Tab-separated table of C-alpha atoms and ligand atoms in Angstrom:
chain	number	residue	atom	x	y	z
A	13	UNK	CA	0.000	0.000	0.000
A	14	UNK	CA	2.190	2.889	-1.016
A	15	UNK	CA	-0.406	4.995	-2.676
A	16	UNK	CA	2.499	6.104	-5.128
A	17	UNK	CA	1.187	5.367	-8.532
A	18	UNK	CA	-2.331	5.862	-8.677
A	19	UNK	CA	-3.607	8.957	-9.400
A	20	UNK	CA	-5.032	9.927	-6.043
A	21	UNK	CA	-6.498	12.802	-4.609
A	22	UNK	CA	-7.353	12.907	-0.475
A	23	UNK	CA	-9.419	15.490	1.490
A	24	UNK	CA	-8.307	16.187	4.761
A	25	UNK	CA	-11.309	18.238	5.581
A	26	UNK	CA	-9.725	21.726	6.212
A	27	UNK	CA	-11.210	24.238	4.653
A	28	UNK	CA	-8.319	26.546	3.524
A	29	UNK	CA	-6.303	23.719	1.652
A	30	UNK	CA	-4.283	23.653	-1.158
A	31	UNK	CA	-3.589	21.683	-4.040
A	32	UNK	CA	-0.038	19.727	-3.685
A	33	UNK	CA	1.439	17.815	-7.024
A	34	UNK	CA	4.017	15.349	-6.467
A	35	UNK	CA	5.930	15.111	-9.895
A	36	UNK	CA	6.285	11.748	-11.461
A	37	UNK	CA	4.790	10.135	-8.938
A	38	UNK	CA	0.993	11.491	-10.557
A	39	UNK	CA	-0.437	12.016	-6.632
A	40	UNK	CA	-1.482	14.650	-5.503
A	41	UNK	CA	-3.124	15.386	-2.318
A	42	UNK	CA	-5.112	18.490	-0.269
A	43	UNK	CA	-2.410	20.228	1.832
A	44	UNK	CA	-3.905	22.454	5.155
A	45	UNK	CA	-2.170	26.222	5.350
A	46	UNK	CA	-1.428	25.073	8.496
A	47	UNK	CA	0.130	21.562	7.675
A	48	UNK	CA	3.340	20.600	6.574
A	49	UNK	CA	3.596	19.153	3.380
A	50	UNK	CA	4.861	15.684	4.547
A	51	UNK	CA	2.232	15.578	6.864
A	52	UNK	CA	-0.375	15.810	3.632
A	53	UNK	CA	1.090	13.566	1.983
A	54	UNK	CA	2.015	10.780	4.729
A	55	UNK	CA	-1.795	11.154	5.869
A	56	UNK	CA	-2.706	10.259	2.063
A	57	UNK	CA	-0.520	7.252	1.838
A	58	UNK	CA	2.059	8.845	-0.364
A	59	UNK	CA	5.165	8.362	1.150
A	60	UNK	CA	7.717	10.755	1.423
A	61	UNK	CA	11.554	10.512	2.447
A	62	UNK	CA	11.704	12.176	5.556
A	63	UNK	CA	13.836	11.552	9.175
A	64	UNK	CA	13.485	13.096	12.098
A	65	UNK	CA	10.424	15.434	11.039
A	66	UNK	CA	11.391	18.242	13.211
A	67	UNK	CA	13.297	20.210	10.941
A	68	UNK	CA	17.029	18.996	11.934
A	69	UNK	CA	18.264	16.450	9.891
A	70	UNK	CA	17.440	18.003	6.253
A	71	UNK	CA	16.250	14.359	4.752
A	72	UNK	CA	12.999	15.451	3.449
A	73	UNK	CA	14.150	18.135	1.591
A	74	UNK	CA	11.623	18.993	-1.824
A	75	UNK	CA	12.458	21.160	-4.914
A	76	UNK	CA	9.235	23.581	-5.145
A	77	UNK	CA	8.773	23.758	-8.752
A	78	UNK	CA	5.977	25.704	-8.869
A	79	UNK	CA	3.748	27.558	-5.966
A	80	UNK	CA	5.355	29.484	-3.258
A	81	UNK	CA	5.766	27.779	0.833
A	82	UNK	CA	6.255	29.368	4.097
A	83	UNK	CA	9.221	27.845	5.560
A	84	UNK	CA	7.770	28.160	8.598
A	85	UNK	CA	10.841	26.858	11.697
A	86	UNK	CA	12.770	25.682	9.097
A	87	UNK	CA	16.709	26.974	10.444
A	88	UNK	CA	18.855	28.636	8.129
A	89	UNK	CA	21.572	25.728	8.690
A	90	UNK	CA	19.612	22.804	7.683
A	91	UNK	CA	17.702	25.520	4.871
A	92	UNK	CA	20.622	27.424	3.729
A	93	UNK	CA	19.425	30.989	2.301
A	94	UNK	CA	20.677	29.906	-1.493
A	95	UNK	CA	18.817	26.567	-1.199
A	96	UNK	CA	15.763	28.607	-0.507
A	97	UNK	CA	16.206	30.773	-3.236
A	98	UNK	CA	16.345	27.919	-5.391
A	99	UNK	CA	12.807	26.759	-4.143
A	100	UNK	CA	14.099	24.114	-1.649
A	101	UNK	CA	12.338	23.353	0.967
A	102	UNK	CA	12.094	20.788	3.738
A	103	UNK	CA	8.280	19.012	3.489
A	104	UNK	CA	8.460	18.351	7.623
A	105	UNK	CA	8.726	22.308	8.080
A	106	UNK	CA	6.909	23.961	4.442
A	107	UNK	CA	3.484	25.073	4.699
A	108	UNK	CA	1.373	25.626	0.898
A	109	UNK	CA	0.633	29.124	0.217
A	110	UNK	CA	-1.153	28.270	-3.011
A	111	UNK	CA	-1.302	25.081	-5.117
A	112	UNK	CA	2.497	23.021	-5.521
A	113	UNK	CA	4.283	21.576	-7.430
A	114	UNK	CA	7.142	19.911	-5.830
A	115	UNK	CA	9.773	17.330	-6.185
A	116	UNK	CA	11.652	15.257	-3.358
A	117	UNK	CA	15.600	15.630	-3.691
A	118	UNK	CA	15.762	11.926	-2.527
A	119	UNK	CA	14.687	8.964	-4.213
A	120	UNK	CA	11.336	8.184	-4.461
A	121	UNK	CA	11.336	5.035	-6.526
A	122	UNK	CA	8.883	2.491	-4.863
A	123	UNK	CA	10.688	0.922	-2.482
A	124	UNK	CA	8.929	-2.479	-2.379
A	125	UNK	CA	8.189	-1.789	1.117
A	126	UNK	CA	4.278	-1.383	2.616
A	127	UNK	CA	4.305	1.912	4.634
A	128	UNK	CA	1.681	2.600	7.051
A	129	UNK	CA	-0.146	6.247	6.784
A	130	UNK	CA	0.371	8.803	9.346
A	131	UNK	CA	-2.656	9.492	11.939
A	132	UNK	CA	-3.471	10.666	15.505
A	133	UNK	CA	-4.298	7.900	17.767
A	134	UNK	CA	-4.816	8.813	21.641
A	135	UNK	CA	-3.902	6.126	24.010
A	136	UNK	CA	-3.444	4.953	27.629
A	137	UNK	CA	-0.449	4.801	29.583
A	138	UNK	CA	-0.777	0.990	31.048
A	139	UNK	CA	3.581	0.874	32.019
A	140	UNK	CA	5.690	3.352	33.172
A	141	UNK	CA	8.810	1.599	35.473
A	142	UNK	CA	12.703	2.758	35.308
A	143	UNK	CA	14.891	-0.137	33.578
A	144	UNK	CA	18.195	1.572	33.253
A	145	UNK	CA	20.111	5.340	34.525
A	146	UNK	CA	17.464	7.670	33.660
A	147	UNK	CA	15.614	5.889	31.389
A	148	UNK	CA	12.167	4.869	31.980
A	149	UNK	CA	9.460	2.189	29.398
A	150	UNK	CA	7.014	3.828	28.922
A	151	UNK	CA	3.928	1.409	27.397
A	152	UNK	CA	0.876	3.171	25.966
A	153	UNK	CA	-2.347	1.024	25.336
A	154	UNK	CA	-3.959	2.509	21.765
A	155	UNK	CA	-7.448	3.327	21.339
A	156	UNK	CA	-7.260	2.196	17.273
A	157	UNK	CA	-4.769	0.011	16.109
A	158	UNK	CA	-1.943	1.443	14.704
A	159	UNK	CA	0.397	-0.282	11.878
A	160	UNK	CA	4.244	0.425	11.743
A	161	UNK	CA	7.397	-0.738	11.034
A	162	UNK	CA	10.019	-1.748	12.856
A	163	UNK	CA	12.518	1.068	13.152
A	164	UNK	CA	9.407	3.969	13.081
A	165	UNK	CA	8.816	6.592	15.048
A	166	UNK	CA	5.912	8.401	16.751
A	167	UNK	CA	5.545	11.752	17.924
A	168	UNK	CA	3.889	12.249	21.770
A	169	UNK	CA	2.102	15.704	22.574
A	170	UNK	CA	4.034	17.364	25.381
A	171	UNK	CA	0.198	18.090	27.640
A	172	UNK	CA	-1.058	21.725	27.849
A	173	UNK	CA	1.780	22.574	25.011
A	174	UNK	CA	2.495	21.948	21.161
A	175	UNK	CA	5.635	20.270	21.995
A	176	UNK	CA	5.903	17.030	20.137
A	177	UNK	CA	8.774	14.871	20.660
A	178	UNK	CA	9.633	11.839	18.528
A	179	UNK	CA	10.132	8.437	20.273
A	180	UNK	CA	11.001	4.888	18.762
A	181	UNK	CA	8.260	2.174	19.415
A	182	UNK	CA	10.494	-0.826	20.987
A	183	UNK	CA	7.588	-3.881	20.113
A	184	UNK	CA	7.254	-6.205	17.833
A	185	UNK	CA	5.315	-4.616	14.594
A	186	UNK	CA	2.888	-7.566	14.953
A	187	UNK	CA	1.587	-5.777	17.829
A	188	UNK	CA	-0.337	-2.660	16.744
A	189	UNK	CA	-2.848	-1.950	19.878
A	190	UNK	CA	0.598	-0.725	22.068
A	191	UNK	CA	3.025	1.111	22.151
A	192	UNK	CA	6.354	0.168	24.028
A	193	UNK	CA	9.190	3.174	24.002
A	194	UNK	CA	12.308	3.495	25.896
A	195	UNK	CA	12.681	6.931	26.868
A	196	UNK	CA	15.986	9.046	28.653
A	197	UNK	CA	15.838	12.202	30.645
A	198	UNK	CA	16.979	14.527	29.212
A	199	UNK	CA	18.017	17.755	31.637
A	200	UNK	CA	15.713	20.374	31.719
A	201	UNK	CA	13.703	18.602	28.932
A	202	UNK	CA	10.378	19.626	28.392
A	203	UNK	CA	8.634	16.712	27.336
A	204	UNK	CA	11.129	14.045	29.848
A	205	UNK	CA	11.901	16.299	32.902
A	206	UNK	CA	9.208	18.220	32.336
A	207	UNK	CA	6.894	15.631	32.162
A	208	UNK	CA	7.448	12.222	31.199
A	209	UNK	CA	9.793	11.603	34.594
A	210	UNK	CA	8.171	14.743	36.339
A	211	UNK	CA	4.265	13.396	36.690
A	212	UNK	CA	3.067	11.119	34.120
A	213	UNK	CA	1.389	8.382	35.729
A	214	UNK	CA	-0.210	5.088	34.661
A	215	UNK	CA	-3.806	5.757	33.449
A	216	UNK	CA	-2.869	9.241	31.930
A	217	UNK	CA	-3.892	9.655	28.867
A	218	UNK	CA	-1.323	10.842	25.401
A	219	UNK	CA	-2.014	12.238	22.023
A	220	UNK	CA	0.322	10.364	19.725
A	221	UNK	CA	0.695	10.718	16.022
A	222	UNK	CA	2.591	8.344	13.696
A	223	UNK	CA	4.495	6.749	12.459
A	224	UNK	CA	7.095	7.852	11.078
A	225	UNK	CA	10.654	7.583	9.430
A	226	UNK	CA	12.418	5.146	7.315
A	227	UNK	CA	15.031	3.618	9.595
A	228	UNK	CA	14.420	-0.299	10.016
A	229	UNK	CA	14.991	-3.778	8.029
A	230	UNK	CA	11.889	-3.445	5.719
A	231	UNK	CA	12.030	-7.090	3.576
A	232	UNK	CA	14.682	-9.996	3.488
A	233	UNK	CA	17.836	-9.139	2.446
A	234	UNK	CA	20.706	-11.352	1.513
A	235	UNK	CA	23.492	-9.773	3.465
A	236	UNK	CA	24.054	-9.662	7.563
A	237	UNK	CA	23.437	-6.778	9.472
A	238	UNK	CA	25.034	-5.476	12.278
A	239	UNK	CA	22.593	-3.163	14.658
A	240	UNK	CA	25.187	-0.906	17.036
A	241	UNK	CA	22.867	0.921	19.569
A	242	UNK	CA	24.158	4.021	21.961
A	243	UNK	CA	21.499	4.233	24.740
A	244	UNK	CA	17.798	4.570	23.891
A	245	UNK	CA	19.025	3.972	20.570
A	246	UNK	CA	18.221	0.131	21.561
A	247	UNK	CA	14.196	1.009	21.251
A	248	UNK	CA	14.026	0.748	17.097
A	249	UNK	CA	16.639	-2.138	17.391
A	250	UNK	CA	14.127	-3.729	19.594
A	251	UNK	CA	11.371	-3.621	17.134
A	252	UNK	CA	13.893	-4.567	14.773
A	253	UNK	CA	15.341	-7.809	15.983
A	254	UNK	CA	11.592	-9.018	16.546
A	255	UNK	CA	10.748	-8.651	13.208
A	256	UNK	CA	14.048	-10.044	11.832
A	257	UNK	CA	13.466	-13.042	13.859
A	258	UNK	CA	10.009	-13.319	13.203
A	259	UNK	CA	9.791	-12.905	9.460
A	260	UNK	CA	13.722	-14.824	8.829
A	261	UNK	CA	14.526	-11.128	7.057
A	262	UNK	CA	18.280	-11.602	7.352
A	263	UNK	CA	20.961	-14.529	7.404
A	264	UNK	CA	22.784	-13.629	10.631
A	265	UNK	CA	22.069	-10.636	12.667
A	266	UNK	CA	24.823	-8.726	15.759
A	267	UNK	CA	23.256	-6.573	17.863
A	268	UNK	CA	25.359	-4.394	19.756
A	269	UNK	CA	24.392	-2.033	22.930
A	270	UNK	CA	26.543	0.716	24.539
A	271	UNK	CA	26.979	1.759	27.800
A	272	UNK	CA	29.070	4.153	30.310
A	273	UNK	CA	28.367	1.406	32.956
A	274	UNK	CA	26.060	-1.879	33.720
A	275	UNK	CA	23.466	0.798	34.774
A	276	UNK	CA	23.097	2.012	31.281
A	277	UNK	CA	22.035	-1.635	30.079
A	278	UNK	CA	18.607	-3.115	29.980
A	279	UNK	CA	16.603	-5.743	28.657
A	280	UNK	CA	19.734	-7.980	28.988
A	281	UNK	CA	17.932	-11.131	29.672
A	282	UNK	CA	15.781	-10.555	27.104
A	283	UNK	CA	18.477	-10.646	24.171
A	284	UNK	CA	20.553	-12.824	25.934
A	285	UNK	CA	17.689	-15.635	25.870
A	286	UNK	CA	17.450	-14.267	22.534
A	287	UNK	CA	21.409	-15.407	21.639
A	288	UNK	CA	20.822	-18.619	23.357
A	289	UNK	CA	17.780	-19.517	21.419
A	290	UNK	CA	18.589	-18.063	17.690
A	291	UNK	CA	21.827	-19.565	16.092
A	292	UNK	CA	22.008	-16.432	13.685
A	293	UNK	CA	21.740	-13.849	16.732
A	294	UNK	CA	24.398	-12.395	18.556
A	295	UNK	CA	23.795	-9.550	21.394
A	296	UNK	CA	26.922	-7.616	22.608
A	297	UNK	CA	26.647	-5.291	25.594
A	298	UNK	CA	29.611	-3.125	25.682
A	299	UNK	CA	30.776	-0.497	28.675
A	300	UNK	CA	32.980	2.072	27.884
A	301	UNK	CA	33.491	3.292	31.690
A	302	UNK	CA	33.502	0.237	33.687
A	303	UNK	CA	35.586	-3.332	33.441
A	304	UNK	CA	33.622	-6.306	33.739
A	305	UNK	CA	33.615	-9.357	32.257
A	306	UNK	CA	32.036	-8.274	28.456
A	307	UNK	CA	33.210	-6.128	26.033
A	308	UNK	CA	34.984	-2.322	26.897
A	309	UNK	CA	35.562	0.849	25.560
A	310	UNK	CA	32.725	2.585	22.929
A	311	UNK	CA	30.702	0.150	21.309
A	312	UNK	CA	31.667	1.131	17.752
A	313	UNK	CA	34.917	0.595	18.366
A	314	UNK	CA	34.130	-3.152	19.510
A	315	UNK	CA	32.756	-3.472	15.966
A	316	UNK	CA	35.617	-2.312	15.195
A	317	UNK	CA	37.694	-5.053	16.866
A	318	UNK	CA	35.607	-7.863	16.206
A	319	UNK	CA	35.378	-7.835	12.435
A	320	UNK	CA	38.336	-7.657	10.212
A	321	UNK	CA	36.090	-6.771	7.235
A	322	UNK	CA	32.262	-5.704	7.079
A	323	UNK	CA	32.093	-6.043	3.407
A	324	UNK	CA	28.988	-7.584	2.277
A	325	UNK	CA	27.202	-6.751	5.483
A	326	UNK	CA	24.653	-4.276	6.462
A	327	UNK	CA	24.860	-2.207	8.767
A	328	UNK	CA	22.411	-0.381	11.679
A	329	UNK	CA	22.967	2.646	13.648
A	330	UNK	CA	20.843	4.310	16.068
A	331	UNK	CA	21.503	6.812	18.858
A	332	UNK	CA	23.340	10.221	19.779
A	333	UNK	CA	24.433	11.515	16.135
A	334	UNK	CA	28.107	11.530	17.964
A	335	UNK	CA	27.544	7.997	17.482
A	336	UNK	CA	26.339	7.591	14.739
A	337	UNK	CA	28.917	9.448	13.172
A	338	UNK	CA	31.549	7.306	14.780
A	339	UNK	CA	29.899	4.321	13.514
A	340	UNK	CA	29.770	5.531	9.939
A	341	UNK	CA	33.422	6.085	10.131
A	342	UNK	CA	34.059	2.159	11.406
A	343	UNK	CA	31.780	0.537	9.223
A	344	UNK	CA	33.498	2.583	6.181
A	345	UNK	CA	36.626	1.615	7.963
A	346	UNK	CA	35.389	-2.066	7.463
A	347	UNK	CA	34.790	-1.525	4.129
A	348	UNK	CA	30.983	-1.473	4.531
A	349	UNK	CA	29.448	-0.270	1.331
A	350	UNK	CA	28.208	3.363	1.945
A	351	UNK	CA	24.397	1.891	0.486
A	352	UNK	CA	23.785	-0.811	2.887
A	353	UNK	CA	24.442	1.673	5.773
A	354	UNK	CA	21.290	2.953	7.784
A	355	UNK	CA	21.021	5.591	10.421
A	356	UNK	CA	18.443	6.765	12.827
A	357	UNK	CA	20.249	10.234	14.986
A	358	UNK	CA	18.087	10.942	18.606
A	359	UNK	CA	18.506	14.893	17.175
A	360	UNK	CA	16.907	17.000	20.325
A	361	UNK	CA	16.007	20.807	20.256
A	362	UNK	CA	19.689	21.680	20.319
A	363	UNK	CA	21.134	19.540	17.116
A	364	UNK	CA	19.989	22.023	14.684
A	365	UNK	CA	23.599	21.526	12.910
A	366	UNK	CA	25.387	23.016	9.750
A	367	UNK	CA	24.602	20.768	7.289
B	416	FAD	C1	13.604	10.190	14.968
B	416	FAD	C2	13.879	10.357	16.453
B	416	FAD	C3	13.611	9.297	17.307
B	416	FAD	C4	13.885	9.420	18.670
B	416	FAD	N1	13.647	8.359	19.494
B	416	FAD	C5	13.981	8.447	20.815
B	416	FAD	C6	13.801	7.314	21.687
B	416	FAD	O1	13.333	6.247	21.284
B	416	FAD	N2	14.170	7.460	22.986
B	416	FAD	C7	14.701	8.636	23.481
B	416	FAD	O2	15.033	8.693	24.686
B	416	FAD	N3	14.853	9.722	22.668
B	416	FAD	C8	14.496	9.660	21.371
B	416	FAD	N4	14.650	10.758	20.564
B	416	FAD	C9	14.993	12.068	21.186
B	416	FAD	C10	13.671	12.707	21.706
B	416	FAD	O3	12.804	12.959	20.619
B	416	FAD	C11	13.864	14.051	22.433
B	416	FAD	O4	14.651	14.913	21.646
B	416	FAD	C12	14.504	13.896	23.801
B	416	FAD	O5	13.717	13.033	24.608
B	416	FAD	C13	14.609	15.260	24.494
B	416	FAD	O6	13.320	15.840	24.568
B	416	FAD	P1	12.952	16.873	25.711
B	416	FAD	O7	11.687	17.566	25.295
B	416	FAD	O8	12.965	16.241	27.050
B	416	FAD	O9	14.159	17.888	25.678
B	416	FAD	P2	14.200	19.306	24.919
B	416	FAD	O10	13.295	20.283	25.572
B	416	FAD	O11	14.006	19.088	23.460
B	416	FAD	O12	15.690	19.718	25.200
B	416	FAD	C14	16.739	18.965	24.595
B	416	FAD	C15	17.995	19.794	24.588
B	416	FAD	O13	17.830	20.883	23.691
B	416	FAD	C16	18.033	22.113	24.352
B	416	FAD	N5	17.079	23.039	23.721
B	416	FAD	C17	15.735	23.098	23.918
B	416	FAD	N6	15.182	24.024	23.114
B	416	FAD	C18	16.198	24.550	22.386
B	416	FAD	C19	16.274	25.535	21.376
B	416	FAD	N7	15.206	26.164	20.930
B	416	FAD	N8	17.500	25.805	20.824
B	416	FAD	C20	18.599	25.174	21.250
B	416	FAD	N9	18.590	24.235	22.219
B	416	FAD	C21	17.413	23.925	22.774
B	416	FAD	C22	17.790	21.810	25.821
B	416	FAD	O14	18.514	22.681	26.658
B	416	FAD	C23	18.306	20.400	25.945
B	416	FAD	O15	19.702	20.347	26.112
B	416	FAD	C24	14.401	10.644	19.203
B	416	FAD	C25	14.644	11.719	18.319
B	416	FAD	C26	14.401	11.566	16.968
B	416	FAD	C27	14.684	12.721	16.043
């Protein structure tokens, strides 16, 4: 169900909408002046390359060819001033101020992969409990069920604001009437200090909307994959490992997990009975500021150490973008072809970056 190649036209019941062409895809849908563009089109089924949809990561960037956007919070490092005079635009941020035109810069070619549309679902909070150093599950019974991928994303409404903040589900996709996420304090946050580890309580109800993003394992693939986790960053690769397990999507399958100490690790024995039971999975918990009897130092740099070559494997990063970035540089290292590496960054507030 990608909704790519039919001719399709979708009503989202505002009033004040506008046209929006997607070129060579022939879809076009009804875009809000207050809604983004991606969120238009994700709500239609048309899917769109996009990341972190909150303006810092620059993946969903669109070539306007014809219409004029408000840019909206769109920063002037990840939407340089000459990009914008060229009529580029990122579709998270972009607003229609007439009918569009418009073009992603990324690929759009269908993917073979069945994406799930974007919607609001409210929901429950039925688990909140601390499993690591500030980090707290957070489980949120759905009202409707809602389809995703493993890897996706879904935005929670900050209460009594119009704060959003993106958060990875952690289940199985074959469970779509919950939501399991793995969440960190973050100082002075406002959706985690501010709320999430502040006074949410079980029973309280959230506004969530999703999902989103691209990151994830989305059909079989021939080559191995290496997942190397910093943190939270082990939510998506939860979701993932399920499904890779589930639906045999890859031959052999490492998961590694960083840490500063043992406190920074959960859901241990879950992947260890994982290892034990699945010939083709390997979990690696790695500390990088205590000795014990695993792995030391930062996790990418145990990938680094273990594998002599990582050509013909895929590989899986997800966490702080510093890294990410590290782990970019070791699979390269490893002689990972660029293509078959995939990266989710936990961007906050303060990673608006020069791109
Ligand atoms: C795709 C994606 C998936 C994610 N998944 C997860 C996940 O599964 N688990 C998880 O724990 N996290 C995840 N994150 C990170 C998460 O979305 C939040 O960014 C994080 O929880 C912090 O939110 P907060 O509201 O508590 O902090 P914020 O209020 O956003 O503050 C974060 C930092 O930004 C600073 N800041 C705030 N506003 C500004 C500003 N205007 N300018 C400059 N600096 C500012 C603050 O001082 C603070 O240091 C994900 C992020 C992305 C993009």
């Amino acid at each position: 169900m990608t909704g790519q190649t039919a001719t399709t036209r979708t009503e989202i019941g505002d009033p004040v909408g506008h046209r929006v062409r997607l070129k060579t895809m022939e879809t076009e849908t009804i875009c809000g002046e207050d809604q983004s563009v991606l969120d238009a089109f994700l709500r239609a089924n048309t899917w769109l390359p996009h990341g972190c949809s909150q303006g810092t990561c620059g993946s969903c960037k669109l070539k306007v060819i014809d219409g004029t956007v408000d840019h909206r919070a769109s920063s002037e490092f990840i939407l340089t001033a000459p990009e914008r005079e060229e009529g580029i635009a990122l579709a998270c941020q972009a607003t229609p101020c007439a009918d569009l035109l418009v073009e992603p810069l990324a690929d759009i070619a269908d993917d073979g992969i069945v994406h799930h549309p974007l919607r609001d679902v409210l929901g429950t909070v039925s688990v909140l409990e601390d499993i690591a150093r500030e980090t707290r599950r957070l489980v949120i019974d759905l009202d409707e069920l809602m389809p995703f991928n493993a890897g996706q994303y879904v935005e929670l409404l900050v209460p009594g604001t119009e704060i959003r903040r993106q958060y990875s589900m952690a289940n199985s996709p074959a469970e779509t009437g919950a939501i399991e996420l793995h969440i960190r304090r973050t100082e002075a946050g406002a959706a985690t200090d501010g709320w999430i580890f502040a006074h949410m309580a079980v029973g309280d109800r959230v506004e969530i909307r999703g999902p989103y993003g691209t990151f994830g394992i989305g059909k079989p693939q021939e080559e191995a994959a290496i997942l190397v986790a910093g943190g939270t960053g082990l939510a998506p690769m939860k979701s993932i490992v399920h499904a890779a397990l589930a639906e045999d999507l890859v031959p052999e399958l490492w998961l590694y997990h960083g840490g500063r100490t043992e406190q920074d690790l959960y859901d241990v024995e879950f992947f260890t009975d994982l290892d034990t039971r699945y010939e083709q999975f390997h979990y690696r918990p790695v500390l990088s500021e205590q000795n014990w009897d695993g792995a030391n130092g930062m996790v990418t740099d145990a990938v680094l150490n273990d594998f002599d070559t990582l050509k013909g494997l895929s590989g899986y990063l997800c966490g702080p973008p510093a890294m990410v970035d590290a782990g970019r540089k070791v699979f390269k290292r490893r002689r990972m072809a660029p293509r078959l590496i995939h990266q989710e960054e936990f961007t906050d507030a303060s990673d608006v970056k020069v791109s």
